[in-house]
Each structure stands twice: as structure tokens, then as C-alpha cells.
PDB file of C-alpha atoms in Angstrom:
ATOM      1  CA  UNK U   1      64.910 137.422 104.474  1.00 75.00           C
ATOM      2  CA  UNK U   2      61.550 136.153 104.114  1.00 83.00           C
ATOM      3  CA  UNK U   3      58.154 137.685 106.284  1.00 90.00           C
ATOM      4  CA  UNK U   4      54.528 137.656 105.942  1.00 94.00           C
ATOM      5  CA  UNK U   5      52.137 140.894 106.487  1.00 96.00           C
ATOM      6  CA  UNK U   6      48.503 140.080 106.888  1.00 97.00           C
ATOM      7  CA  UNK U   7      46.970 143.681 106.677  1.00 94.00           C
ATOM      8  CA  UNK U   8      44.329 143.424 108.889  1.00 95.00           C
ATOM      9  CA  UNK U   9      44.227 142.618 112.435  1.00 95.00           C
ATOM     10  CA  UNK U  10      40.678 142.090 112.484  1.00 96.00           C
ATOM     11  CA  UNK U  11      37.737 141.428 109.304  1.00 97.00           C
ATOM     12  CA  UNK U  12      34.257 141.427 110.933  1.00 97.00           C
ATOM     13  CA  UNK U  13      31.646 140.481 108.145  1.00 97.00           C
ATOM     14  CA  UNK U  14      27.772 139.781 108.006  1.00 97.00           C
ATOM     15  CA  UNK U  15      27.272 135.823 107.386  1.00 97.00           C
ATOM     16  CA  UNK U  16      26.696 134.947 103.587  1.00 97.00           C
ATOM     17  CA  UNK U  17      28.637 138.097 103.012  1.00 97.00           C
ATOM     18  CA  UNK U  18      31.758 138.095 100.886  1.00 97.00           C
ATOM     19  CA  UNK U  19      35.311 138.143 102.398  1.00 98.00           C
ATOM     20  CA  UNK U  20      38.593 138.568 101.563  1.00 97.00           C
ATOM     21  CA  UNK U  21      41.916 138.545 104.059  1.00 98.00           C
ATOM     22  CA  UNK U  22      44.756 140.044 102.332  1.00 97.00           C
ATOM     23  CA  UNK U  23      48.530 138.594 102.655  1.00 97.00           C
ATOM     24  CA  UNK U  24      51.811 139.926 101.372  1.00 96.00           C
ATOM     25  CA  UNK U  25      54.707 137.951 101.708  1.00 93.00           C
ATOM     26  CA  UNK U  26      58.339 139.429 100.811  1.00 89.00           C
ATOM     27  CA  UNK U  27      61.015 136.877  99.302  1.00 79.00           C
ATOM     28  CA  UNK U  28      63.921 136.584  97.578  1.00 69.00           C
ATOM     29  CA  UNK U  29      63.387 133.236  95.655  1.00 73.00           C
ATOM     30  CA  UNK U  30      60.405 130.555  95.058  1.00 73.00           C
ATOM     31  CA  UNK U  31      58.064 130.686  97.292  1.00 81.00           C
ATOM     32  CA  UNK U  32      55.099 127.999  98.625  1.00 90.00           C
ATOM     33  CA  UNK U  33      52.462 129.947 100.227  1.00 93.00           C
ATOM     34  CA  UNK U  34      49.780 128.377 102.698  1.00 95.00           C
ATOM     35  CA  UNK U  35      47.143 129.593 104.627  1.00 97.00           C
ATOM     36  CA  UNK U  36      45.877 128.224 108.039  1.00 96.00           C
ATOM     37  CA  UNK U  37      42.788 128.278 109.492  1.00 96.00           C
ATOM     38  CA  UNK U  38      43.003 127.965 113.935  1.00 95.00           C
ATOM     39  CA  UNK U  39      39.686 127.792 115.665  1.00 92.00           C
ATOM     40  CA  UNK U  40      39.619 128.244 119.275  1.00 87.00           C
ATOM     41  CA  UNK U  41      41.729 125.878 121.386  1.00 80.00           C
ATOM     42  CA  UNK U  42      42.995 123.952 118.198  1.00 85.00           C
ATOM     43  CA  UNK U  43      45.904 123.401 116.707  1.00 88.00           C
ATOM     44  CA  UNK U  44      46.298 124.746 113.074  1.00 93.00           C
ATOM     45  CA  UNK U  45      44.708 123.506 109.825  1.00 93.00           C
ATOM     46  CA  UNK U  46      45.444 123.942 106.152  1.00 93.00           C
ATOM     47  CA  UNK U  47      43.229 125.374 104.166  1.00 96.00           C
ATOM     48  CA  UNK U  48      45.412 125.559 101.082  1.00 95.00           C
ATOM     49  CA  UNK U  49      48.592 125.631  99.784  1.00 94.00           C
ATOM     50  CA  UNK U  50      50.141 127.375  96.710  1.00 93.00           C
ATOM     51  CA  UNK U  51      53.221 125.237  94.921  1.00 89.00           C
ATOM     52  CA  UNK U  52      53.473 125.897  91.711  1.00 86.00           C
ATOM     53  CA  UNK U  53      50.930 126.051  88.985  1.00 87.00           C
ATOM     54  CA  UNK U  54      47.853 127.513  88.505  1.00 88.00           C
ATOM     55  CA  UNK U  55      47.861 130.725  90.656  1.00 90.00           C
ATOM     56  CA  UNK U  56      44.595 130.376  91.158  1.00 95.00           C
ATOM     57  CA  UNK U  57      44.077 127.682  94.545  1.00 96.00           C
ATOM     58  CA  UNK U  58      40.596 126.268  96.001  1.00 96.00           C
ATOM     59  CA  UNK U  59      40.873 124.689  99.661  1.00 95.00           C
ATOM     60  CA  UNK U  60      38.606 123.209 102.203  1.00 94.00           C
ATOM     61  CA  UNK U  61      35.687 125.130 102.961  1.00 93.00           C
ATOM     62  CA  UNK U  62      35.024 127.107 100.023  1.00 96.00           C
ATOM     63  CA  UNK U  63      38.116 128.989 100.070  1.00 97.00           C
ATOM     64  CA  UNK U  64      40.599 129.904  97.631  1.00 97.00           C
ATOM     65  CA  UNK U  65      43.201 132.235  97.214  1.00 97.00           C
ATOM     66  CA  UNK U  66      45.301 133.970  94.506  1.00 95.00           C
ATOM     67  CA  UNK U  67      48.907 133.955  93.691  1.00 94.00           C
ATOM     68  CA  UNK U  68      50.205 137.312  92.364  1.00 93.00           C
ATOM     69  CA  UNK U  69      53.952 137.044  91.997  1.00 90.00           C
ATOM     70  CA  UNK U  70      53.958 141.247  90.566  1.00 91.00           C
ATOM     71  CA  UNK U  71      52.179 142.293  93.684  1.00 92.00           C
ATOM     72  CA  UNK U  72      53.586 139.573  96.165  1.00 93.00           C
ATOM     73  CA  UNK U  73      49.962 138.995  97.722  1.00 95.00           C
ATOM     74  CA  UNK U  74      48.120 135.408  97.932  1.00 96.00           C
ATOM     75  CA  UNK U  75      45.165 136.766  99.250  1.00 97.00           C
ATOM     76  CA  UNK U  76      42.202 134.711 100.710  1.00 98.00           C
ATOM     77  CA  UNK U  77      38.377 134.774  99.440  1.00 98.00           C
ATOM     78  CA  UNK U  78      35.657 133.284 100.352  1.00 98.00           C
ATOM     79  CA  UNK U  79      32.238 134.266  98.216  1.00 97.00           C
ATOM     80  CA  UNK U  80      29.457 133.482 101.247  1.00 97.00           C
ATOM     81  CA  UNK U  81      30.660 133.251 104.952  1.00 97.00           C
ATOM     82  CA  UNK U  82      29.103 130.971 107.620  1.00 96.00           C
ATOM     83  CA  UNK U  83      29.138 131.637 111.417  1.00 96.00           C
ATOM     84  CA  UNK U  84      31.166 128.331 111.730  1.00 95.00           C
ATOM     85  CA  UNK U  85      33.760 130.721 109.940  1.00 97.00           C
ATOM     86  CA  UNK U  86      34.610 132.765 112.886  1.00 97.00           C
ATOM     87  CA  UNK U  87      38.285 131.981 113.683  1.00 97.00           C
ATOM     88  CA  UNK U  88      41.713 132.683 113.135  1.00 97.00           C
ATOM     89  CA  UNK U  89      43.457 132.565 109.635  1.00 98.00           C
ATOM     90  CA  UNK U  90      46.918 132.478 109.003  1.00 97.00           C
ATOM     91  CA  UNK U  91      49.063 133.089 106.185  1.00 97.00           C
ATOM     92  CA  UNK U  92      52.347 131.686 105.569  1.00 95.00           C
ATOM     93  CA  UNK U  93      55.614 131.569 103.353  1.00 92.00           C
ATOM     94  CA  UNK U  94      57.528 127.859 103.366  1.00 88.00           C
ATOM     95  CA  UNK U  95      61.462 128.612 103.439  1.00 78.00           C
ATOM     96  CA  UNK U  96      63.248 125.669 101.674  1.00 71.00           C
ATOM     97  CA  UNK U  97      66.186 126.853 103.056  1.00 71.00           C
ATOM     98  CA  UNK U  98      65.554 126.469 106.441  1.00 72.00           C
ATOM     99  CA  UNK U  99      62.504 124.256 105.916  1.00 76.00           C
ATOM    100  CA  UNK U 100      60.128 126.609 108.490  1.00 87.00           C
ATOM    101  CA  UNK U 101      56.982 128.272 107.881  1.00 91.00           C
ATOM    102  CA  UNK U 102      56.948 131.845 108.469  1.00 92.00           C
ATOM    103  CA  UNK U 103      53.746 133.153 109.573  1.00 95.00           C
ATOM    104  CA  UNK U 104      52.186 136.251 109.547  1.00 95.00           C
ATOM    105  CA  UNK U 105      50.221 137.750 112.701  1.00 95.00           C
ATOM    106  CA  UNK U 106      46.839 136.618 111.736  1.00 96.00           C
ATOM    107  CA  UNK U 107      43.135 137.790 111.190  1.00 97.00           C
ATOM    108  CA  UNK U 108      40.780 136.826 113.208  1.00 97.00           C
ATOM    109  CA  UNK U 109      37.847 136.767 111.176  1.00 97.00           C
ATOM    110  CA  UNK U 110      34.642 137.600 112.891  1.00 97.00           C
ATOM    111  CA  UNK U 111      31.198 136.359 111.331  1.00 97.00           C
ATOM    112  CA  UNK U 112      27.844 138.040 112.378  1.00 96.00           C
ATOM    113  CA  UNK U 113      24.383 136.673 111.735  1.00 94.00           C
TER     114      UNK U 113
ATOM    115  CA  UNK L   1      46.188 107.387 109.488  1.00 54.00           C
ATOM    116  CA  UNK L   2      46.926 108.601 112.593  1.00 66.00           C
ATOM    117  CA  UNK L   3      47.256 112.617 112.586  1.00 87.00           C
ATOM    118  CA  UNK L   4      50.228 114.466 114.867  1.00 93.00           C
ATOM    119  CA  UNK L   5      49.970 114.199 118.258  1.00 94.00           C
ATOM    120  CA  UNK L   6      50.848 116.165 121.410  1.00 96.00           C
ATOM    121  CA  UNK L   7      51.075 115.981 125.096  1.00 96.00           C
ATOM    122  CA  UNK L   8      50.165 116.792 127.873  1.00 96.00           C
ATOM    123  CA  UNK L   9      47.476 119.245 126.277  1.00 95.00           C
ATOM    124  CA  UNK L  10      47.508 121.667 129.297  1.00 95.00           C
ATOM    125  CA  UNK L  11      50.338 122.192 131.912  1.00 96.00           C
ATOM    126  CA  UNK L  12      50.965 124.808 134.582  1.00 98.00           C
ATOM    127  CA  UNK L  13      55.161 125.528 136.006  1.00 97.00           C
ATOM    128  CA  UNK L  14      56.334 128.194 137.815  1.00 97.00           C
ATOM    129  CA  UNK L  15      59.243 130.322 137.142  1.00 97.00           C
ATOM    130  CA  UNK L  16      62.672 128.657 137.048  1.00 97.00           C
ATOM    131  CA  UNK L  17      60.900 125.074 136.191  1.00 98.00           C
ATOM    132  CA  UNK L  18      61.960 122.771 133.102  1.00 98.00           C
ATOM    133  CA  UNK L  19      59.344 121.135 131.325  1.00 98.00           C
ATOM    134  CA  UNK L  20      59.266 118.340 128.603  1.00 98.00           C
ATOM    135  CA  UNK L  21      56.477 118.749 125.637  1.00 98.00           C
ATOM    136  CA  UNK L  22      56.111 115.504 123.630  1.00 97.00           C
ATOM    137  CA  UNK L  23      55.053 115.059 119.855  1.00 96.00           C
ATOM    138  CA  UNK L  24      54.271 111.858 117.530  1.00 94.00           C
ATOM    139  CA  UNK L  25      54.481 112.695 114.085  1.00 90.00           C
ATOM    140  CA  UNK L  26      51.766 111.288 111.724  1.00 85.00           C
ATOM    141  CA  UNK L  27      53.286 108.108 110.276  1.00 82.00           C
ATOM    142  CA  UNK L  28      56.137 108.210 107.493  1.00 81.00           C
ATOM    143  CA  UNK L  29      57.055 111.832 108.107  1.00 86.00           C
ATOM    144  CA  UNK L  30      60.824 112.007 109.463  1.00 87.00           C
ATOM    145  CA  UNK L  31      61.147 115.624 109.536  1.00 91.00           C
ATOM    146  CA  UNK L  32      59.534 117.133 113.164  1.00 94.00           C
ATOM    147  CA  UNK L  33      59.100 121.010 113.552  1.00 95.00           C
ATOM    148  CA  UNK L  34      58.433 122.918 116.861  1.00 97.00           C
ATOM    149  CA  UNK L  35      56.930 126.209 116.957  1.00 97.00           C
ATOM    150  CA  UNK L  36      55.734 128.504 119.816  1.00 98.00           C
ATOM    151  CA  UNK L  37      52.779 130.531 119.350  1.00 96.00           C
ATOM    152  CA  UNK L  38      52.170 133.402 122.168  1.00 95.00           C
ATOM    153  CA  UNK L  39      48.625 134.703 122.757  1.00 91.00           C
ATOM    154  CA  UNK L  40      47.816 137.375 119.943  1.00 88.00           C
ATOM    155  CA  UNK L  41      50.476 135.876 117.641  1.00 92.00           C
ATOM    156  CA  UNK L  42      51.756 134.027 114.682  1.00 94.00           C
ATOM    157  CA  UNK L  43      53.280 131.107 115.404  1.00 95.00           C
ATOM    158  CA  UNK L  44      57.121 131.678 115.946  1.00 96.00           C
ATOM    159  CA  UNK L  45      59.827 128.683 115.024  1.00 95.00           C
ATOM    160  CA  UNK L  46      61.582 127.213 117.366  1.00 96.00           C
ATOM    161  CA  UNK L  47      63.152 124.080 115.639  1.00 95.00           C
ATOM    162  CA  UNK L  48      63.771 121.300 113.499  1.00 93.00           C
ATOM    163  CA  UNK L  49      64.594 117.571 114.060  1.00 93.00           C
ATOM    164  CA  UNK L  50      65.705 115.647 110.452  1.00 90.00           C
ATOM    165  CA  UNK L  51      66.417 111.988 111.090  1.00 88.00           C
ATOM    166  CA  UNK L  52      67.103 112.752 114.632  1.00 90.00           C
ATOM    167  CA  UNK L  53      69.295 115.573 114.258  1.00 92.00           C
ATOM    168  CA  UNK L  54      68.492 119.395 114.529  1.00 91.00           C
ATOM    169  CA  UNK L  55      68.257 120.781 111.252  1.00 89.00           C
ATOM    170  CA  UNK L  56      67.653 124.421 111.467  1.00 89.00           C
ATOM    171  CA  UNK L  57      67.055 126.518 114.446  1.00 92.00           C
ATOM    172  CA  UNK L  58      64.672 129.547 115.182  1.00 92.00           C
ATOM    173  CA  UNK L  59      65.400 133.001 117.499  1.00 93.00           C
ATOM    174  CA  UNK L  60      65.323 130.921 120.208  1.00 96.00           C
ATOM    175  CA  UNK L  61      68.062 130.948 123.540  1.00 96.00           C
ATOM    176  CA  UNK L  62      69.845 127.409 124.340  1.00 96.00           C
ATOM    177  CA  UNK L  63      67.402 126.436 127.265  1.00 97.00           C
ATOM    178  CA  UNK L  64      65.268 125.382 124.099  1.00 98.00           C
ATOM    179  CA  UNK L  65      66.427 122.052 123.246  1.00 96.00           C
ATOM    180  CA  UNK L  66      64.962 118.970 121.683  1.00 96.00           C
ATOM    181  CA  UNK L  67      65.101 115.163 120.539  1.00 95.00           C
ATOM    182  CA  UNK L  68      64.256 113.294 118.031  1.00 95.00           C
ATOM    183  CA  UNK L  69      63.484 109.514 118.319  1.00 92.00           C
ATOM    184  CA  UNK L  70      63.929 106.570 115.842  1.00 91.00           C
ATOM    185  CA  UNK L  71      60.319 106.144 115.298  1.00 88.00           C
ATOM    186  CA  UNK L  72      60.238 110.195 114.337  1.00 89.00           C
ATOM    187  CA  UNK L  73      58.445 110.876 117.964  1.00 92.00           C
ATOM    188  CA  UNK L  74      60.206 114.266 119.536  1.00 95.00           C
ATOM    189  CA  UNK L  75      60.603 116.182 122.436  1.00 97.00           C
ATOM    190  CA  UNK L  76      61.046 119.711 123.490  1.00 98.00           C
ATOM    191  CA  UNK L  77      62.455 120.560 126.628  1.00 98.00           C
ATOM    192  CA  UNK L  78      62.997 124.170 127.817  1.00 98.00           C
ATOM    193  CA  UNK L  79      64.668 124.636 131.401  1.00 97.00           C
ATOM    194  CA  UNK L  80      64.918 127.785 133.487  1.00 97.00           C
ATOM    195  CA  UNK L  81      61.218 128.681 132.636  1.00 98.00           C
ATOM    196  CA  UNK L  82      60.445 132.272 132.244  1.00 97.00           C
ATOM    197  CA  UNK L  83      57.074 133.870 132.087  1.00 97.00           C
ATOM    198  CA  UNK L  84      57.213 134.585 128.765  1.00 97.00           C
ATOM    199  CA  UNK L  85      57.422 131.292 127.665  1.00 98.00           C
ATOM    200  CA  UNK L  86      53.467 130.696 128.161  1.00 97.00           C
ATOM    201  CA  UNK L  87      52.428 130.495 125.199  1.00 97.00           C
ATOM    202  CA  UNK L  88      51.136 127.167 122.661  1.00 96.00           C
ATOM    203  CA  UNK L  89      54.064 125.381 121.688  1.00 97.00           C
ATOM    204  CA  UNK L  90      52.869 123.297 118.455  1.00 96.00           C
ATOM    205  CA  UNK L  91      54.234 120.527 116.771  1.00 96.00           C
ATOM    206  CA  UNK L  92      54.382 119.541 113.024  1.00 94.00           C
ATOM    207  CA  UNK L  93      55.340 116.926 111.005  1.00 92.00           C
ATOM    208  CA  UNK L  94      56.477 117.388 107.537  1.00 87.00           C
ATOM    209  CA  UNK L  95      55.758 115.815 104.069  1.00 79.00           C
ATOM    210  CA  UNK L  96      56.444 117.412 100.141  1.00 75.00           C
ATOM    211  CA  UNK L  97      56.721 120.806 101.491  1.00 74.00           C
ATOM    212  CA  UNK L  98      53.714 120.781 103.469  1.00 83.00           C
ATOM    213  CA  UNK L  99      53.241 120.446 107.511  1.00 88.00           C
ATOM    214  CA  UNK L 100      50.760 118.688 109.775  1.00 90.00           C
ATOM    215  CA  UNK L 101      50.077 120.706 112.684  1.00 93.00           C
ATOM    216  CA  UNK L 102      48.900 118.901 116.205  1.00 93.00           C
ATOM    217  CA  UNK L 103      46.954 120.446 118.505  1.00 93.00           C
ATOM    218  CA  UNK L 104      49.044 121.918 120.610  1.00 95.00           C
ATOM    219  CA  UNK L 105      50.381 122.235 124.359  1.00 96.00           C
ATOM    220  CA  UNK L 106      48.999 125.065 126.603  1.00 96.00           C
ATOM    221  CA  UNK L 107      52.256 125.831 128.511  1.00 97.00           C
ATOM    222  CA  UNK L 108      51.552 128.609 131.514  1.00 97.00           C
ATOM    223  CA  UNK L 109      54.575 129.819 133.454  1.00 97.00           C
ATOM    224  CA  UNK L 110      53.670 131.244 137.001  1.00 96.00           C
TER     225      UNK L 110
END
């Protein structure tokens, strides 16, 4: 079966800090790996999505994220944080099987000025 | 292009209740997914409607049921409400692997 661990619950960072929210995913076969950004009230937005390809991914915002198949992580970075940051982030596995998106529990990322 | 929709945004039942929650998917995408998200969590899912037919089912208990339209619109209903079915039920439409999220329904259960 496939799941998603996000490894912390909660990232508080100074703005124009660095941050990174870590994701491991356990599955069996292929995987497409998103991650979600949810602000307050909202629904969800992607961010960006791992297919295939380069494991390297950039999204909206000045994200990206890395695929690493040996470790099973597709962790999130961002180099410089803005307050307009602060939200919650989700990371995902897409089962083709089922065609659902398994999320993990989220981070709520907390930016400081 | 018109994104997914939801409505109502907000609604309040009480216990025992059945409620109707009602999606548009953006346009071209025949594949409809419902999730529920409870405060503090992941979203969880619920369903999925494929050319108006349920094509895969989440952890979820019969009085979770849904339609899909001809124009790709849906519909969850859930009947008997419980408490623990507040929560944000989103909907999502699907396209080459990837989903379109709307912005949700606020469901609270009294």
C-alpha cells in the first residue's frame, strides 16, 4: 500500500531564511509525487508535480523539490521565504491504480519577520 | 477557463441530517474526485466518478454516496450526519495524472 510521511508537524522559519519540508512516500511501483500548498480558508493548490524525468522539479513560487527514488523522499525547498509563505503544504503520492492522491498530514509552515 | 467549482461554501446540519455538496469540474475533465479533509488533517478520499460511474472508493461507510452528471458536474450526498463528518469536503477534477482542487465546502455537523 501506498502512504505519505511529512516529518514535521510544524517548520517555523525567519523570512528570507532558507526552508526545506521533508516528505517520504512508501510505494510499491511508479510513483507521481505532488506537493500542495493550502492557505487559510482555500482550497488546495499545486505547487509542483514530479512525473517522470528530471528529478530535480521547480514550481510556482520559487519552489522546487527533489526526487530521490534510493531514499523515497521528494522533499520541498525554498532558498528565501516570504511572510506570504505562511500556510499549509502538502505532500502527496498519485495511485494509478485507484487514481487518488494520498496525502500526507501536512506542515504548516510558519514565516516570521 | 473556468477553474473547479463548489457549493454552498459554508453550511451548518445537525446530527442525523443529509446534505448534498455540489462540484463543476473545470471544462474537459471527465474524471471527478471527492475528498474530505478534517481540521488538522490531510485530505482523506472519499471517491471517484469516471464518465458517471464510481470508479474507486475510499474508507468511507455507504451513507457516502455520489453522482456524476453528463456535463462532468457531481454531487456528494452523505445522510445520517454524524459529528464527525465536519470537516472540508473538496472536490477535484482530473487531467494527465494531475488534479484541480476547488475551494472547498465547510460542512459543520451540530
Amino acid at each position: 500500500a501506498q502512504s505519505v510521511t511529512q516529518l514535521d508537524s510544524q517548520v517555523p522559519v525567519f523570512e528570507e531564511a532558507p526552508v526545506e519540508l521533508r516528505c517520504n512516500y512508501s510505494s510499491s511501483v511508479s510513483v507521481y509525487l505532488f506537493w500542495y500548498v493550502q492557505y487559510p480558508n482555500q482550497g488546495l493548490q499545486l505547487l509542483l508535480k514530479y512525473l517522470s524525468g528530471s528529478t530535480l522539479v521547480k514550481g510556482i513560487n520559487g519552489f522546487e523539490a527533489e526526487f530521490n527514488k534510493s531514499q523515497t523522499s521528494f522533499h520541498l525547498r525554498k532558498p528565501s521565504v516570504h511572510i506570504s509563505d505562511t500556510a499549509e503544504y502538502f505532500c502527496a503520492v498519485f495511485s494509478g491504480n485507484t487514481g487518488k492522491l494520498i496525502f500526507g498530514q501536512g506542515t504548516t509552515l510558519q514565516v516570521k519577520p | 477557463e473556468t477553474g473547479v467549482t463548489q457549493s454552498p461554501t459554508h453550511l451548518i446540519k445537525t446530527r442525523g441530517q443529509q446534505v448534498t455538496l455540489r462540484c463543476s469540474s473545470q471544462s474537459g475533465h471527465n474524471t471527478v474526485s471527492w475528498y474530505q479533509q478534517a481540521l488538522g488533517q490531510g485530505p482523506q478520499f472519499i471517491f471517484q466518478y469516471y464518465r458517471e460511474e464510481e470508479n474507486g472508493r475510499g474508507n468511507f461507510p455507504p451513507r457516502f454516496s455520489g453522482l456524476q452528471f453528463p456535463n462532468y458536474s457531481s454531487e456528494l450526498n452523505v445522510n445520517a450526519l454524524e459529528l464527525d463528518d465536519s470537516a472540508l469536503y473538496l472536490c477535484a477534477s482530473s487531467h494527465n495524472n494531475e488534479q484541480f482542487f476547488g475551494p472547498g465546502t465547510r460542512l459543520t455537523v451540530l
